[in-house]
Amino acid sequence: MAAPSLISKLRKIATSLPEIEVERCNFCGTILSPDHRHLVDLSQMKFICTCEMCMILNVGKGKYKPLPQRHLHLGDFIMPDELWSDFLIPVNMAFFVKSAVRNGTIAYYPAPTGATESKLKMEAWNSLTEFNPILKSLTYDLEALLVNRLGDAGQYYIVPIDKCYKLIGMIRMAWKGIFGGKEVNDIINRFFNELKEKSAPCPI
Ligand SMILES: [Zn+2]
Ligand SMILES: [Zn+2]
């Protein structure tokens, strides 16, 4: 998206009226609906908002990959506590992505500085896949297993990676103090409530 001009920056400072954020297609500038598609440039981990037409025109032009659209709620997901401990993730939320380049699965978790990564022990990931064969269907680099174990019952989803980065970005912006604060909790709860509504049940 183009950088806002100086005048629009000054206008923002001068007025106290809240602005409604609209997202535009990064190629043609059309105003997009909230559930528009994204392309990703994996070399820079950059997400590009796009309309359907520009998506068709730009897919296959080298660096841009279209993000998959499925959102699955894995209601019967099996994650034994010992296995979760084996992943050595210091918080109760993370997303896991199979990386083609790095030949393994990487976990990312939210921190005040943004997404922090930790490379997983292959055996632990393989055990998780044995418990949950649906994980074999994860698209390399583009889909994630999203885990939220903050509540009493864990929640598990397969989502496109932009969803995960969006969540982690919102957490980073709202983070206060050592533990994050109430606003962070509210953001997480709202995000997962919306995700549950949007997601289909696991087909297997
Ligand atoms: Zn467009
Ligand atoms: Zn967008």
CSV table of C-alpha atoms and ligand atoms in Angstrom, one decimal:
chain,number,residue,atom,x,y,z
A,1,MET,CA,0.0,0.0,0.0
A,2,ALA,CA,1.3,3.5,-0.8
A,3,ALA,CA,2.7,5.6,2.0
A,4,PRO,CA,0.2,8.1,3.2
A,5,SER,CA,1.0,11.6,2.0
A,6,LEU,CA,2.2,14.3,4.3
A,7,ILE,CA,-1.1,16.1,4.0
A,8,SER,CA,-3.1,13.1,4.9
A,9,LYS,CA,-0.8,12.6,7.9
A,10,LEU,CA,-1.3,16.2,9.0
A,11,ARG,CA,-5.1,15.8,8.6
A,12,LYS,CA,-5.0,12.7,10.8
A,13,ILE,CA,-3.2,14.6,13.5
A,14,ALA,CA,-5.5,17.7,13.1
A,15,THR,CA,-8.8,15.7,13.5
A,16,SER,CA,-9.8,13.7,16.5
A,17,LEU,CA,-12.6,11.9,14.5
A,18,PRO,CA,-12.0,8.1,14.4
A,19,GLU,CA,-11.2,7.0,10.9
A,20,ILE,CA,-12.7,3.9,9.4
A,21,GLU,CA,-9.9,1.7,8.1
A,22,VAL,CA,-10.5,0.5,4.5
A,23,GLU,CA,-8.3,-1.9,2.8
A,24,ARG,CA,-7.5,-1.5,-0.9
A,25,CYS,CA,-6.2,-3.9,-3.5
A,26,ASN,CA,-2.4,-3.4,-3.5
A,27,PHE,CA,-2.3,-3.7,-7.3
A,28,CYS,CA,-5.3,-1.6,-8.6
A,29,GLY,CA,-6.5,0.3,-5.6
A,30,THR,CA,-10.1,-1.1,-5.5
A,31,ILE,CA,-11.7,-1.0,-2.1
A,32,LEU,CA,-11.8,-4.5,-0.7
A,33,SER,CA,-14.3,-6.4,1.5
A,34,PRO,CA,-13.1,-7.5,4.9
A,35,ASP,CA,-12.7,-11.1,3.8
A,36,HIS,CA,-10.6,-10.3,0.7
A,37,ARG,CA,-7.8,-12.6,-0.5
A,38,HIS,CA,-4.1,-12.3,0.2
A,39,LEU,CA,-1.0,-13.2,-1.8
A,40,VAL,CA,2.3,-13.7,0.0
A,41,ASP,CA,5.8,-13.0,-0.9
A,42,LEU,CA,7.5,-15.7,1.1
A,43,SER,CA,11.1,-14.3,0.6
A,44,GLN,CA,10.1,-11.2,2.6
A,45,MET,CA,7.1,-12.7,4.5
A,46,LYS,CA,5.0,-9.9,3.0
A,47,PHE,CA,1.3,-10.1,2.6
A,48,ILE,CA,-0.4,-8.4,-0.2
A,49,CYS,CA,-4.1,-7.5,-0.2
A,50,THR,CA,-5.7,-8.3,-3.5
A,51,CYS,CA,-9.0,-8.2,-5.4
A,52,GLU,CA,-10.0,-11.4,-7.3
A,53,MET,CA,-9.1,-10.0,-10.7
A,54,CYS,CA,-5.5,-8.9,-9.7
A,55,MET,CA,-5.1,-12.2,-7.9
A,56,ILE,CA,-5.7,-14.1,-11.1
A,57,LEU,CA,-3.4,-11.8,-13.0
A,58,ASN,CA,-0.5,-12.0,-10.5
A,59,VAL,CA,-0.5,-15.6,-9.4
A,60,GLY,CA,2.2,-17.5,-11.1
A,61,LYS,CA,4.3,-14.4,-11.7
A,62,GLY,CA,7.3,-15.6,-9.8
A,63,LYS,CA,7.3,-14.6,-6.1
A,64,TYR,CA,3.6,-14.3,-5.3
A,65,LYS,CA,1.7,-17.3,-3.9
A,66,PRO,CA,-2.0,-17.3,-3.2
A,67,LEU,CA,-2.9,-18.2,0.4
A,68,PRO,CA,-5.2,-21.2,0.8
A,69,GLN,CA,-8.7,-20.4,2.1
A,70,ARG,CA,-9.6,-23.2,4.3
A,71,HIS,CA,-10.3,-22.6,8.0
A,72,LEU,CA,-10.8,-25.9,9.9
A,73,HIS,CA,-11.8,-26.3,13.5
A,74,LEU,CA,-10.1,-29.5,14.7
A,75,GLY,CA,-12.6,-30.4,17.4
A,76,ASP,CA,-11.1,-33.8,18.2
A,77,PHE,CA,-7.5,-32.8,18.1
A,78,ILE,CA,-5.2,-34.8,20.3
A,79,MET,CA,-2.4,-32.9,22.1
A,80,PRO,CA,-1.1,-34.8,25.2
A,81,ASP,CA,0.3,-32.4,27.8
A,82,GLU,CA,3.7,-34.2,27.7
A,83,LEU,CA,3.9,-33.7,24.0
A,84,TRP,CA,3.1,-30.0,24.3
A,85,SER,CA,5.9,-29.7,26.8
A,86,ASP,CA,8.3,-31.3,24.3
A,87,PHE,CA,7.7,-28.4,22.0
A,88,LEU,CA,9.4,-26.1,24.5
A,89,ILE,CA,7.1,-23.2,23.8
A,90,PRO,CA,7.1,-20.8,26.7
A,91,VAL,CA,3.5,-19.6,26.3
A,92,ASN,CA,0.1,-21.3,25.7
A,93,MET,CA,-0.4,-20.2,22.2
A,94,ALA,CA,1.6,-20.9,19.0
A,95,PHE,CA,1.3,-21.7,15.3
A,96,PHE,CA,3.2,-24.4,13.5
A,97,VAL,CA,4.2,-24.2,9.8
A,98,LYS,CA,5.9,-26.9,7.8
A,99,SER,CA,8.8,-25.3,6.0
A,100,ALA,CA,10.0,-26.6,2.7
A,101,VAL,CA,13.2,-24.6,2.7
A,102,ARG,CA,14.2,-25.5,6.2
A,103,ASN,CA,13.1,-29.1,6.0
A,104,GLY,CA,11.2,-29.2,9.2
A,105,THR,CA,8.4,-27.7,11.2
A,106,ILE,CA,8.7,-24.3,12.8
A,107,ALA,CA,6.6,-23.0,15.7
A,108,TYR,CA,6.0,-19.3,16.2
A,109,TYR,CA,4.6,-17.8,19.3
A,110,PRO,CA,3.5,-14.3,20.3
A,111,ALA,CA,5.9,-12.1,22.2
A,112,PRO,CA,6.0,-8.3,22.9
A,113,THR,CA,8.4,-8.1,19.9
A,114,GLY,CA,6.2,-10.0,17.5
A,115,ALA,CA,6.4,-13.6,16.3
A,116,THR,CA,9.2,-15.5,17.9
A,117,GLU,CA,10.3,-18.8,16.4
A,118,SER,CA,11.5,-22.1,17.6
A,119,LYS,CA,12.5,-25.0,15.5
A,120,LEU,CA,10.8,-28.2,16.6
A,121,LYS,CA,12.2,-31.6,17.4
A,122,MET,CA,11.2,-33.7,14.4
A,123,GLU,CA,10.2,-36.7,16.6
A,124,ALA,CA,7.7,-34.5,18.6
A,125,TRP,CA,6.1,-33.2,15.4
A,126,ASN,CA,6.0,-36.7,13.9
A,127,SER,CA,4.2,-38.0,17.1
A,128,LEU,CA,1.7,-35.1,16.8
A,129,THR,CA,1.0,-36.1,13.2
A,130,GLU,CA,0.5,-39.7,14.1
A,131,PHE,CA,-2.1,-38.6,16.7
A,132,ASN,CA,-3.7,-36.2,14.1
A,133,PRO,CA,-3.3,-37.4,10.5
A,134,ILE,CA,-5.0,-34.2,9.2
A,135,LEU,CA,-1.7,-32.5,9.8
A,136,LYS,CA,-0.3,-34.4,6.8
A,137,SER,CA,-2.5,-32.2,4.7
A,138,LEU,CA,-1.0,-28.9,5.8
A,139,THR,CA,0.2,-26.9,2.8
A,140,TYR,CA,4.0,-26.2,3.1
A,141,ASP,CA,4.8,-22.6,4.1
A,142,LEU,CA,1.2,-21.4,3.5
A,143,GLU,CA,-1.0,-23.1,6.1
A,144,ALA,CA,-0.6,-23.3,9.9
A,145,LEU,CA,-1.8,-25.4,12.8
A,146,LEU,CA,-2.9,-22.7,15.2
A,147,VAL,CA,-3.0,-23.7,18.9
A,148,ASN,CA,-4.6,-21.9,21.7
A,149,ARG,CA,-4.3,-23.5,25.1
A,150,LEU,CA,-5.0,-20.5,27.2
A,151,GLY,CA,-8.5,-21.7,28.2
A,152,ASP,CA,-9.5,-24.9,30.0
A,153,ALA,CA,-10.0,-26.7,26.7
A,154,GLY,CA,-7.4,-26.3,24.0
A,155,GLN,CA,-8.5,-25.0,20.6
A,156,TYR,CA,-6.9,-26.2,17.4
A,157,TYR,CA,-7.3,-24.9,13.9
A,158,ILE,CA,-5.9,-25.1,10.4
A,159,VAL,CA,-5.8,-21.6,8.9
A,160,PRO,CA,-3.8,-19.7,6.3
A,161,ILE,CA,-0.7,-18.2,7.8
A,162,ASP,CA,-1.8,-14.6,7.3
A,163,LYS,CA,-4.5,-15.2,10.0
A,164,CYS,CA,-1.7,-16.1,12.4
A,165,TYR,CA,0.5,-13.1,11.6
A,166,LYS,CA,-2.6,-10.9,11.9
A,167,LEU,CA,-3.3,-12.2,15.4
A,168,ILE,CA,0.3,-11.9,16.5
A,169,GLY,CA,0.4,-8.3,15.1
A,170,MET,CA,-2.7,-7.4,17.1
A,171,ILE,CA,-1.2,-8.9,20.3
A,172,ARG,CA,2.0,-7.0,19.8
A,173,MET,CA,0.3,-3.7,19.3
A,174,ALA,CA,-1.9,-4.1,22.4
A,175,TRP,CA,0.8,-5.6,24.7
A,176,LYS,CA,1.3,-3.9,28.0
A,177,GLY,CA,3.7,-4.7,30.9
A,178,ILE,CA,5.0,-8.2,31.4
A,179,PHE,CA,1.8,-10.2,31.0
A,180,GLY,CA,0.1,-8.3,28.1
A,181,GLY,CA,-2.9,-7.0,30.0
A,182,LYS,CA,-6.7,-7.1,29.7
A,183,GLU,CA,-6.8,-5.7,26.2
A,184,VAL,CA,-4.6,-8.5,24.9
A,185,ASN,CA,-7.0,-11.1,26.5
A,186,ASP,CA,-10.0,-9.4,24.9
A,187,ILE,CA,-8.3,-9.4,21.5
A,188,ILE,CA,-7.5,-13.1,21.7
A,189,ASN,CA,-11.0,-14.0,22.9
A,190,ARG,CA,-12.6,-12.0,20.1
A,191,PHE,CA,-10.3,-13.4,17.5
A,192,PHE,CA,-11.0,-17.1,18.4
A,193,ASN,CA,-14.7,-16.5,18.7
A,194,GLU,CA,-14.8,-15.1,15.2
A,195,LEU,CA,-12.5,-17.9,14.0
A,196,LYS,CA,-14.8,-20.6,15.4
A,197,GLU,CA,-17.8,-19.1,13.6
A,198,LYS,CA,-15.9,-18.9,10.3
A,199,SER,CA,-14.3,-22.4,10.5
A,200,ALA,CA,-15.7,-25.6,9.1
A,201,PRO,CA,-15.4,-28.8,11.2
A,202,CYS,CA,-12.5,-31.2,10.5
A,203,PRO,CA,-13.5,-33.5,7.6
A,204,ILE,CA,-11.7,-36.6,8.9
B,1,ZN,ZN,-7.0,-5.3,-7.8
B,2,ZN,ZN,-5.7,-7.4,3.4
